[in-house]
């Protein structure tokens, strides 16, 4: 099988959908990393709520839900760990 299409087919999506999906996640993570790195050096510059940790967790959860809903057996979320993580942050 073609190595470019084998994995996307296993996920139940096309190569193009996979490319957009993966690039969207990487772009969002890159922006978040840059925001946190800037904040680390210049703490008076705040991180926009769109890219803070909770927003990133929510974004990744939505992405994972999308891929899981497209027929994938491999994209699984341990929701108990996600909920535990949210509770720890709120304390």
JSON list of N, CA, C and O in Angstrom, two decimals, residues 11-66:
[
{"chain": "A", "resi": 11, "resn": "UNK", "atom": "N", "xyz": [-7.23, 5.73, 9.56]},
{"chain": "A", "resi": 11, "resn": "UNK", "atom": "CA", "xyz": [-7.98, 6.68, 10.38]},
{"chain": "A", "resi": 11, "resn": "UNK", "atom": "C", "xyz": [-9.36, 6.97, 9.81]},
{"chain": "A", "resi": 11, "resn": "UNK", "atom": "O", "xyz": [-10.16, 7.66, 10.43]},
{"chain": "A", "resi": 12, "resn": "UNK", "atom": "N", "xyz": [-9.62, 6.50, 8.60]},
{"chain": "A", "resi": 12, "resn": "UNK", "atom": "CA", "xyz": [-10.92, 6.72, 7.98]},
{"chain": "A", "resi": 12, "resn": "UNK", "atom": "C", "xyz": [-11.05, 8.08, 7.31]},
{"chain": "A", "resi": 12, "resn": "UNK", "atom": "O", "xyz": [-12.16, 8.59, 7.16]},
{"chain": "A", "resi": 13, "resn": "UNK", "atom": "N", "xyz": [-9.91, 8.66, 6.91]},
{"chain": "A", "resi": 13, "resn": "UNK", "atom": "CA", "xyz": [-9.92, 9.97, 6.25]},
{"chain": "A", "resi": 13, "resn": "UNK", "atom": "C", "xyz": [-9.02, 9.91, 5.02]},
{"chain": "A", "resi": 13, "resn": "UNK", "atom": "O", "xyz": [-8.25, 8.97, 4.83]},
{"chain": "A", "resi": 14, "resn": "UNK", "atom": "N", "xyz": [-9.11, 10.95, 4.18]},
{"chain": "A", "resi": 14, "resn": "UNK", "atom": "CA", "xyz": [-8.27, 11.03, 3.00]},
{"chain": "A", "resi": 14, "resn": "UNK", "atom": "C", "xyz": [-6.91, 11.63, 3.35]},
{"chain": "A", "resi": 14, "resn": "UNK", "atom": "O", "xyz": [-6.73, 12.19, 4.45]},
{"chain": "A", "resi": 15, "resn": "UNK", "atom": "N", "xyz": [-5.98, 11.52, 2.42]},
{"chain": "A", "resi": 15, "resn": "UNK", "atom": "CA", "xyz": [-4.66, 12.11, 2.61]},
{"chain": "A", "resi": 15, "resn": "UNK", "atom": "C", "xyz": [-4.79, 13.62, 2.83]},
{"chain": "A", "resi": 15, "resn": "UNK", "atom": "O", "xyz": [-4.15, 14.19, 3.73]},
{"chain": "A", "resi": 16, "resn": "UNK", "atom": "N", "xyz": [-5.62, 14.28, 2.03]},
{"chain": "A", "resi": 16, "resn": "UNK", "atom": "CA", "xyz": [-5.81, 15.74, 2.15]},
{"chain": "A", "resi": 16, "resn": "UNK", "atom": "C", "xyz": [-6.39, 16.11, 3.51]},
{"chain": "A", "resi": 16, "resn": "UNK", "atom": "O", "xyz": [-5.95, 17.08, 4.14]},
{"chain": "A", "resi": 17, "resn": "UNK", "atom": "N", "xyz": [-7.39, 15.37, 3.96]},
{"chain": "A", "resi": 17, "resn": "UNK", "atom": "CA", "xyz": [-7.97, 15.64, 5.27]},
{"chain": "A", "resi": 17, "resn": "UNK", "atom": "C", "xyz": [-6.93, 15.46, 6.37]},
{"chain": "A", "resi": 17, "resn": "UNK", "atom": "O", "xyz": [-6.85, 16.25, 7.30]},
{"chain": "A", "resi": 18, "resn": "UNK", "atom": "N", "xyz": [-6.12, 14.42, 6.24]},
{"chain": "A", "resi": 18, "resn": "UNK", "atom": "CA", "xyz": [-5.07, 14.16, 7.22]},
{"chain": "A", "resi": 18, "resn": "UNK", "atom": "C", "xyz": [-4.06, 15.30, 7.23]},
{"chain": "A", "resi": 18, "resn": "UNK", "atom": "O", "xyz": [-3.65, 15.76, 8.30]},
{"chain": "A", "resi": 19, "resn": "UNK", "atom": "N", "xyz": [-3.67, 15.75, 6.05]},
{"chain": "A", "resi": 19, "resn": "UNK", "atom": "CA", "xyz": [-2.69, 16.84, 5.96]},
{"chain": "A", "resi": 19, "resn": "UNK", "atom": "C", "xyz": [-3.22, 18.12, 6.61]},
{"chain": "A", "resi": 19, "resn": "UNK", "atom": "O", "xyz": [-2.52, 18.76, 7.41]},
{"chain": "A", "resi": 20, "resn": "UNK", "atom": "N", "xyz": [-4.46, 18.47, 6.31]},
{"chain": "A", "resi": 20, "resn": "UNK", "atom": "CA", "xyz": [-5.06, 19.68, 6.90]},
{"chain": "A", "resi": 20, "resn": "UNK", "atom": "C", "xyz": [-5.19, 19.50, 8.42]},
{"chain": "A", "resi": 20, "resn": "UNK", "atom": "O", "xyz": [-4.87, 20.41, 9.19]},
{"chain": "A", "resi": 21, "resn": "UNK", "atom": "N", "xyz": [-5.64, 18.35, 8.84]},
{"chain": "A", "resi": 21, "resn": "UNK", "atom": "CA", "xyz": [-5.81, 18.04, 10.27]},
{"chain": "A", "resi": 21, "resn": "UNK", "atom": "C", "xyz": [-4.48, 18.21, 11.01]},
{"chain": "A", "resi": 21, "resn": "UNK", "atom": "O", "xyz": [-4.37, 18.93, 12.00]},
{"chain": "A", "resi": 22, "resn": "UNK", "atom": "N", "xyz": [-3.43, 17.55, 10.50]},
{"chain": "A", "resi": 22, "resn": "UNK", "atom": "CA", "xyz": [-2.12, 17.59, 11.16]},
{"chain": "A", "resi": 22, "resn": "UNK", "atom": "C", "xyz": [-1.50, 18.98, 11.12]},
{"chain": "A", "resi": 22, "resn": "UNK", "atom": "O", "xyz": [-0.91, 19.44, 12.11]},
{"chain": "A", "resi": 23, "resn": "UNK", "atom": "N", "xyz": [-1.62, 19.68, 10.00]},
{"chain": "A", "resi": 23, "resn": "UNK", "atom": "CA", "xyz": [-1.04, 21.02, 9.89]},
{"chain": "A", "resi": 23, "resn": "UNK", "atom": "C", "xyz": [-1.79, 22.03, 10.77]},
{"chain": "A", "resi": 23, "resn": "UNK", "atom": "O", "xyz": [-1.18, 22.94, 11.33]},
{"chain": "A", "resi": 24, "resn": "UNK", "atom": "N", "xyz": [-3.09, 21.85, 10.91]},
{"chain": "A", "resi": 24, "resn": "UNK", "atom": "CA", "xyz": [-3.87, 22.73, 11.79]},
{"chain": "A", "resi": 24, "resn": "UNK", "atom": "C", "xyz": [-3.40, 22.57, 13.24]},
{"chain": "A", "resi": 24, "resn": "UNK", "atom": "O", "xyz": [-3.18, 23.57, 13.94]},
{"chain": "A", "resi": 25, "resn": "UNK", "atom": "N", "xyz": [-3.23, 21.34, 13.67]},
{"chain": "A", "resi": 25, "resn": "UNK", "atom": "CA", "xyz": [-2.76, 21.09, 15.03]},
{"chain": "A", "resi": 25, "resn": "UNK", "atom": "C", "xyz": [-1.36, 21.66, 15.21]},
{"chain": "A", "resi": 25, "resn": "UNK", "atom": "O", "xyz": [-1.07, 22.35, 16.19]},
{"chain": "A", "resi": 26, "resn": "UNK", "atom": "N", "xyz": [-0.46, 21.38, 14.26]},
{"chain": "A", "resi": 26, "resn": "UNK", "atom": "CA", "xyz": [0.92, 21.86, 14.43]},
{"chain": "A", "resi": 26, "resn": "UNK", "atom": "C", "xyz": [1.00, 23.38, 14.41]},
{"chain": "A", "resi": 26, "resn": "UNK", "atom": "O", "xyz": [1.77, 23.96, 15.17]},
{"chain": "A", "resi": 27, "resn": "UNK", "atom": "N", "xyz": [0.20, 24.04, 13.59]},
{"chain": "A", "resi": 27, "resn": "UNK", "atom": "CA", "xyz": [0.22, 25.51, 13.56]},
{"chain": "A", "resi": 27, "resn": "UNK", "atom": "C", "xyz": [-0.27, 26.07, 14.89]},
{"chain": "A", "resi": 27, "resn": "UNK", "atom": "O", "xyz": [0.33, 27.00, 15.45]},
{"chain": "A", "resi": 28, "resn": "UNK", "atom": "N", "xyz": [-1.34, 25.51, 15.41]},
{"chain": "A", "resi": 28, "resn": "UNK", "atom": "CA", "xyz": [-1.89, 25.99, 16.68]},
{"chain": "A", "resi": 28, "resn": "UNK", "atom": "C", "xyz": [-0.90, 25.75, 17.82]},
{"chain": "A", "resi": 28, "resn": "UNK", "atom": "O", "xyz": [-0.70, 26.62, 18.68]},
{"chain": "A", "resi": 29, "resn": "UNK", "atom": "N", "xyz": [-0.25, 24.59, 17.84]},
{"chain": "A", "resi": 29, "resn": "UNK", "atom": "CA", "xyz": [0.73, 24.31, 18.87]},
{"chain": "A", "resi": 29, "resn": "UNK", "atom": "C", "xyz": [1.96, 25.22, 18.74]},
{"chain": "A", "resi": 29, "resn": "UNK", "atom": "O", "xyz": [2.49, 25.68, 19.75]},
{"chain": "A", "resi": 30, "resn": "UNK", "atom": "N", "xyz": [2.38, 25.49, 17.52]},
{"chain": "A", "resi": 30, "resn": "UNK", "atom": "CA", "xyz": [3.52, 26.38, 17.30]},
{"chain": "A", "resi": 30, "resn": "UNK", "atom": "C", "xyz": [3.23, 27.78, 17.83]},
{"chain": "A", "resi": 30, "resn": "UNK", "atom": "O", "xyz": [4.06, 28.38, 18.53]},
{"chain": "A", "resi": 31, "resn": "UNK", "atom": "N", "xyz": [2.05, 28.29, 17.55]},
{"chain": "A", "resi": 31, "resn": "UNK", "atom": "CA", "xyz": [1.67, 29.61, 18.05]},
{"chain": "A", "resi": 31, "resn": "UNK", "atom": "C", "xyz": [1.66, 29.62, 19.57]},
{"chain": "A", "resi": 31, "resn": "UNK", "atom": "O", "xyz": [2.15, 30.54, 20.20]},
{"chain": "A", "resi": 32, "resn": "UNK", "atom": "N", "xyz": [1.13, 28.54, 20.16]},
{"chain": "A", "resi": 32, "resn": "UNK", "atom": "CA", "xyz": [1.08, 28.45, 21.61]},
{"chain": "A", "resi": 32, "resn": "UNK", "atom": "C", "xyz": [2.49, 28.40, 22.20]},
{"chain": "A", "resi": 32, "resn": "UNK", "atom": "O", "xyz": [2.79, 29.07, 23.19]},
{"chain": "A", "resi": 33, "resn": "UNK", "atom": "N", "xyz": [3.37, 27.61, 21.60]},
{"chain": "A", "resi": 33, "resn": "UNK", "atom": "CA", "xyz": [4.75, 27.52, 22.07]},
{"chain": "A", "resi": 33, "resn": "UNK", "atom": "C", "xyz": [5.43, 28.89, 22.00]},
{"chain": "A", "resi": 33, "resn": "UNK", "atom": "O", "xyz": [6.11, 29.30, 22.94]},
{"chain": "A", "resi": 34, "resn": "UNK", "atom": "N", "xyz": [5.24, 29.58, 20.91]},
{"chain": "A", "resi": 34, "resn": "UNK", "atom": "CA", "xyz": [5.84, 30.91, 20.77]},
{"chain": "A", "resi": 34, "resn": "UNK", "atom": "C", "xyz": [5.28, 31.88, 21.81]},
{"chain": "A", "resi": 34, "resn": "UNK", "atom": "O", "xyz": [6.02, 32.70, 22.37]},
{"chain": "A", "resi": 35, "resn": "UNK", "atom": "N", "xyz": [3.99, 31.79, 22.08]},
{"chain": "A", "resi": 35, "resn": "UNK", "atom": "CA", "xyz": [3.38, 32.66, 23.09]},
{"chain": "A", "resi": 35, "resn": "UNK", "atom": "C", "xyz": [3.96, 32.36, 24.47]},
{"chain": "A", "resi": 35, "resn": "UNK", "atom": "O", "xyz": [4.30, 33.29, 25.22]},
{"chain": "A", "resi": 36, "resn": "UNK", "atom": "N", "xyz": [4.10, 31.08, 24.81]},
{"chain": "A", "resi": 36, "resn": "UNK", "atom": "CA", "xyz": [4.65, 30.72, 26.12]},
{"chain": "A", "resi": 36, "resn": "UNK", "atom": "C", "xyz": [6.13, 31.10, 26.22]},
{"chain": "A", "resi": 36, "resn": "UNK", "atom": "O", "xyz": [6.58, 31.55, 27.28]},
{"chain": "A", "resi": 37, "resn": "UNK", "atom": "N", "xyz": [6.89, 30.90, 25.14]},
{"chain": "A", "resi": 37, "resn": "UNK", "atom": "CA", "xyz": [8.31, 31.26, 25.16]},
{"chain": "A", "resi": 37, "resn": "UNK", "atom": "C", "xyz": [8.48, 32.77, 25.33]},
{"chain": "A", "resi": 37, "resn": "UNK", "atom": "O", "xyz": [9.33, 33.24, 26.10]},
{"chain": "A", "resi": 38, "resn": "UNK", "atom": "N", "xyz": [7.65, 33.54, 24.65]},
{"chain": "A", "resi": 38, "resn": "UNK", "atom": "CA", "xyz": [7.69, 34.99, 24.79]},
{"chain": "A", "resi": 38, "resn": "UNK", "atom": "C", "xyz": [7.33, 35.39, 26.21]},
{"chain": "A", "resi": 38, "resn": "UNK", "atom": "O", "xyz": [8.00, 36.24, 26.81]},
{"chain": "A", "resi": 39, "resn": "UNK", "atom": "N", "xyz": [6.30, 34.78, 26.75]},
{"chain": "A", "resi": 39, "resn": "UNK", "atom": "CA", "xyz": [5.87, 35.07, 28.12]},
{"chain": "A", "resi": 39, "resn": "UNK", "atom": "C", "xyz": [6.96, 34.70, 29.13]},
{"chain": "A", "resi": 39, "resn": "UNK", "atom": "O", "xyz": [7.13, 35.39, 30.14]},
{"chain": "A", "resi": 40, "resn": "UNK", "atom": "N", "xyz": [7.69, 33.62, 28.85]},
{"chain": "A", "resi": 40, "resn": "UNK", "atom": "CA", "xyz": [8.77, 33.19, 29.77]},
{"chain": "A", "resi": 40, "resn": "UNK", "atom": "C", "xyz": [9.85, 34.26, 29.86]},
{"chain": "A", "resi": 40, "resn": "UNK", "atom": "O", "xyz": [10.37, 34.53, 30.94]},
{"chain": "A", "resi": 41, "resn": "UNK", "atom": "N", "xyz": [10.17, 34.85, 28.74]},
{"chain": "A", "resi": 41, "resn": "UNK", "atom": "CA", "xyz": [11.23, 35.87, 28.70]},
{"chain": "A", "resi": 41, "resn": "UNK", "atom": "C", "xyz": [10.71, 37.25, 29.10]},
{"chain": "A", "resi": 41, "resn": "UNK", "atom": "O", "xyz": [11.39, 38.01, 29.78]},
{"chain": "A", "resi": 42, "resn": "UNK", "atom": "N", "xyz": [9.51, 37.55, 28.66]},
{"chain": "A", "resi": 42, "resn": "UNK", "atom": "CA", "xyz": [8.89, 38.85, 28.94]},
{"chain": "A", "resi": 42, "resn": "UNK", "atom": "C", "xyz": [7.58, 38.62, 29.70]},
{"chain": "A", "resi": 42, "resn": "UNK", "atom": "O", "xyz": [6.49, 38.64, 29.11]},
{"chain": "A", "resi": 43, "resn": "UNK", "atom": "N", "xyz": [7.65, 38.39, 31.01]},
{"chain": "A", "resi": 43, "resn": "UNK", "atom": "CA", "xyz": [6.45, 37.99, 31.76]},
{"chain": "A", "resi": 43, "resn": "UNK", "atom": "C", "xyz": [5.33, 39.02, 31.78]},
{"chain": "A", "resi": 43, "resn": "UNK", "atom": "O", "xyz": [4.19, 38.68, 32.11]},
{"chain": "A", "resi": 44, "resn": "UNK", "atom": "N", "xyz": [5.63, 40.24, 31.41]},
{"chain": "A", "resi": 44, "resn": "UNK", "atom": "CA", "xyz": [4.59, 41.27, 31.38]},
{"chain": "A", "resi": 44, "resn": "UNK", "atom": "C", "xyz": [3.71, 41.15, 30.13]},
{"chain": "A", "resi": 44, "resn": "UNK", "atom": "O", "xyz": [2.67, 41.79, 30.03]},
{"chain": "A", "resi": 45, "resn": "UNK", "atom": "N", "xyz": [4.11, 40.32, 29.18]},
{"chain": "A", "resi": 45, "resn": "UNK", "atom": "CA", "xyz": [3.28, 40.04, 28.00]},
{"chain": "A", "resi": 45, "resn": "UNK", "atom": "C", "xyz": [2.45, 38.80, 28.31]},
{"chain": "A", "resi": 45, "resn": "UNK", "atom": "O", "xyz": [2.99, 37.71, 28.52]},
{"chain": "A", "resi": 46, "resn": "UNK", "atom": "N", "xyz": [1.16, 38.98, 28.36]},
{"chain": "A", "resi": 46, "resn": "UNK", "atom": "CA", "xyz": [0.29, 37.86, 28.74]},
{"chain": "A", "resi": 46, "resn": "UNK", "atom": "C", "xyz": [0.00, 36.96, 27.54]},
{"chain": "A", "resi": 46, "resn": "UNK", "atom": "O", "xyz": [0.16, 37.35, 26.39]},
{"chain": "A", "resi": 47, "resn": "UNK", "atom": "N", "xyz": [-0.43, 35.75, 27.85]},
{"chain": "A", "resi": 47, "resn": "UNK", "atom": "CA", "xyz": [-0.78, 34.77, 26.83]},
{"chain": "A", "resi": 47, "resn": "UNK", "atom": "C", "xyz": [-2.27, 34.92, 26.54]},
{"chain": "A", "resi": 47, "resn": "UNK", "atom": "O", "xyz": [-3.10, 34.86, 27.44]},
{"chain": "A", "resi": 48, "resn": "UNK", "atom": "N", "xyz": [-2.58, 35.11, 25.27]},
{"chain": "A", "resi": 48, "resn": "UNK", "atom": "CA", "xyz": [-3.97, 35.23, 24.85]},
{"chain": "A", "resi": 48, "resn": "UNK", "atom": "C", "xyz": [-4.74, 33.98, 25.26]},
{"chain": "A", "resi": 48, "resn": "UNK", "atom": "O", "xyz": [-4.22, 32.86, 25.16]},
{"chain": "A", "resi": 49, "resn": "UNK", "atom": "N", "xyz": [-5.96, 34.14, 25.70]},
{"chain": "A", "resi": 49, "resn": "UNK", "atom": "CA", "xyz": [-6.78, 33.01, 26.16]},
{"chain": "A", "resi": 49, "resn": "UNK", "atom": "C", "xyz": [-6.96, 31.95, 25.07]},
{"chain": "A", "resi": 49, "resn": "UNK", "atom": "O", "xyz": [-7.18, 30.79, 25.38]},
{"chain": "A", "resi": 50, "resn": "UNK", "atom": "N", "xyz": [-6.83, 32.32, 23.81]},
{"chain": "A", "resi": 50, "resn": "UNK", "atom": "CA", "xyz": [-6.95, 31.37, 22.72]},
{"chain": "A", "resi": 50, "resn": "UNK", "atom": "C", "xyz": [-5.84, 30.33, 22.75]},
{"chain": "A", "resi": 50, "resn": "UNK", "atom": "O", "xyz": [-6.01, 29.22, 22.27]},
{"chain": "A", "resi": 51, "resn": "UNK", "atom": "N", "xyz": [-4.69, 30.68, 23.34]},
{"chain": "A", "resi": 51, "resn": "UNK", "atom": "CA", "xyz": [-3.53, 29.80, 23.31]},
{"chain": "A", "resi": 51, "resn": "UNK", "atom": "C", "xyz": [-3.07, 29.35, 24.69]},
{"chain": "A", "resi": 51, "resn": "UNK", "atom": "O", "xyz": [-2.01, 28.75, 24.82]},
{"chain": "A", "resi": 52, "resn": "UNK", "atom": "N", "xyz": [-3.86, 29.64, 25.75]},
{"chain": "A", "resi": 52, "resn": "UNK", "atom": "CA", "xyz": [-3.44, 29.19, 27.08]},
{"chain": "A", "resi": 52, "resn": "UNK", "atom": "C", "xyz": [-3.64, 27.68, 27.20]},
{"chain": "A", "resi": 52, "resn": "UNK", "atom": "O", "xyz": [-4.13, 27.02, 26.28]},
{"chain": "A", "resi": 53, "resn": "UNK", "atom": "N", "xyz": [-3.21, 27.12, 28.30]},
{"chain": "A", "resi": 53, "resn": "UNK", "atom": "CA", "xyz": [-3.23, 25.65, 28.45]},
{"chain": "A", "resi": 53, "resn": "UNK", "atom": "C", "xyz": [-4.62, 25.06, 28.34]},
{"chain": "A", "resi": 53, "resn": "UNK", "atom": "O", "xyz": [-4.82, 24.03, 27.68]},
{"chain": "A", "resi": 54, "resn": "UNK", "atom": "N", "xyz": [-5.59, 25.68, 28.97]},
{"chain": "A", "resi": 54, "resn": "UNK", "atom": "CA", "xyz": [-6.95, 25.13, 28.92]},
{"chain": "A", "resi": 54, "resn": "UNK", "atom": "C", "xyz": [-7.50, 25.17, 27.50]},
{"chain": "A", "resi": 54, "resn": "UNK", "atom": "O", "xyz": [-8.12, 24.21, 27.04]},
{"chain": "A", "resi": 55, "resn": "UNK", "atom": "N", "xyz": [-7.25, 26.26, 26.80]},
{"chain": "A", "resi": 55, "resn": "UNK", "atom": "CA", "xyz": [-7.72, 26.36, 25.41]},
{"chain": "A", "resi": 55, "resn": "UNK", "atom": "C", "xyz": [-7.06, 25.30, 24.54]},
{"chain": "A", "resi": 55, "resn": "UNK", "atom": "O", "xyz": [-7.70, 24.72, 23.66]},
{"chain": "A", "resi": 56, "resn": "UNK", "atom": "N", "xyz": [-5.77, 25.03, 24.79]},
{"chain": "A", "resi": 56, "resn": "UNK", "atom": "CA", "xyz": [-5.07, 24.01, 24.00]},
{"chain": "A", "resi": 56, "resn": "UNK", "atom": "C", "xyz": [-5.61, 22.61, 24.31]},
{"chain": "A", "resi": 56, "resn": "UNK", "atom": "O", "xyz": [-5.79, 21.81, 23.40]},
{"chain": "A", "resi": 57, "resn": "UNK", "atom": "N", "xyz": [-5.90, 22.34, 25.56]},
{"chain": "A", "resi": 57, "resn": "UNK", "atom": "CA", "xyz": [-6.48, 21.04, 25.92]},
{"chain": "A", "resi": 57, "resn": "UNK", "atom": "C", "xyz": [-7.84, 20.88, 25.24]},
{"chain": "A", "resi": 57, "resn": "UNK", "atom": "O", "xyz": [-8.12, 19.83, 24.65]},
{"chain": "A", "resi": 58, "resn": "UNK", "atom": "N", "xyz": [-8.65, 21.91, 25.29]},
{"chain": "A", "resi": 58, "resn": "UNK", "atom": "CA", "xyz": [-9.97, 21.85, 24.65]},
{"chain": "A", "resi": 58, "resn": "UNK", "atom": "C", "xyz": [-9.84, 21.66, 23.14]},
{"chain": "A", "resi": 58, "resn": "UNK", "atom": "O", "xyz": [-10.56, 20.86, 22.53]},
{"chain": "A", "resi": 59, "resn": "UNK", "atom": "N", "xyz": [-8.91, 22.39, 22.53]},
{"chain": "A", "resi": 59, "resn": "UNK", "atom": "CA", "xyz": [-8.68, 22.28, 21.08]},
{"chain": "A", "resi": 59, "resn": "UNK", "atom": "C", "xyz": [-8.25, 20.87, 20.71]},
{"chain": "A", "resi": 59, "resn": "UNK", "atom": "O", "xyz": [-8.78, 20.27, 19.77]},
{"chain": "A", "resi": 60, "resn": "UNK", "atom": "N", "xyz": [-7.28, 20.33, 21.44]},
{"chain": "A", "resi": 60, "resn": "UNK", "atom": "CA", "xyz": [-6.79, 18.98, 21.14]},
{"chain": "A", "resi": 60, "resn": "UNK", "atom": "C", "xyz": [-7.87, 17.93, 21.38]},
{"chain": "A", "resi": 60, "resn": "UNK", "atom": "O", "xyz": [-7.97, 16.95, 20.65]},
{"chain": "A", "resi": 61, "resn": "UNK", "atom": "N", "xyz": [-8.70, 18.14, 22.39]},
{"chain": "A", "resi": 61, "resn": "UNK", "atom": "CA", "xyz": [-9.82, 17.23, 22.65]},
{"chain": "A", "resi": 61, "resn": "UNK", "atom": "C", "xyz": [-10.79, 17.24, 21.48]},
{"chain": "A", "resi": 61, "resn": "UNK", "atom": "O", "xyz": [-11.24, 16.18, 21.03]},
{"chain": "A", "resi": 62, "resn": "UNK", "atom": "N", "xyz": [-11.11, 18.44, 20.97]},
{"chain": "A", "resi": 62, "resn": "UNK", "atom": "CA", "xyz": [-12.01, 18.53, 19.82]},
{"chain": "A", "resi": 62, "resn": "UNK", "atom": "C", "xyz": [-11.40, 17.85, 18.59]},
{"chain": "A", "resi": 62, "resn": "UNK", "atom": "O", "xyz": [-12.09, 17.14, 17.86]},
{"chain": "A", "resi": 63, "resn": "UNK", "atom": "N", "xyz": [-10.10, 18.04, 18.39]},
{"chain": "A", "resi": 63, "resn": "UNK", "atom": "CA", "xyz": [-9.42, 17.38, 17.26]},
{"chain": "A", "resi": 63, "resn": "UNK", "atom": "C", "xyz": [-9.46, 15.87, 17.42]},
{"chain": "A", "resi": 63, "resn": "UNK", "atom": "O", "xyz": [-9.74, 15.15, 16.46]},
{"chain": "A", "resi": 64, "resn": "UNK", "atom": "N", "xyz": [-9.19, 15.41, 18.61]},
{"chain": "A", "resi": 64, "resn": "UNK", "atom": "CA", "xyz": [-9.21, 13.97, 18.86]},
{"chain": "A", "resi": 64, "resn": "UNK", "atom": "C", "xyz": [-10.62, 13.41, 18.67]},
{"chain": "A", "resi": 64, "resn": "UNK", "atom": "O", "xyz": [-10.79, 12.32, 18.10]},
{"chain": "A", "resi": 65, "resn": "UNK", "atom": "N", "xyz": [-11.61, 14.14, 19.11]},
{"chain": "A", "resi": 65, "resn": "UNK", "atom": "CA", "xyz": [-13.00, 13.70, 18.92]},
{"chain": "A", "resi": 65, "resn": "UNK", "atom": "C", "xyz": [-13.35, 13.63, 17.45]},
{"chain": "A", "resi": 65, "resn": "UNK", "atom": "O", "xyz": [-14.06, 12.73, 17.01]},
{"chain": "A", "resi": 66, "resn": "UNK", "atom": "N", "xyz": [-12.85, 14.60, 16.67]},
{"chain": "A", "resi": 66, "resn": "UNK", "atom": "CA", "xyz": [-13.13, 14.61, 15.24]},
{"chain": "A", "resi": 66, "resn": "UNK", "atom": "C", "xyz": [-12.53, 13.38, 14.58]},
{"chain": "A", "resi": 66, "resn": "UNK", "atom": "O", "xyz": [-13.20, 12.69, 13.83]}
]
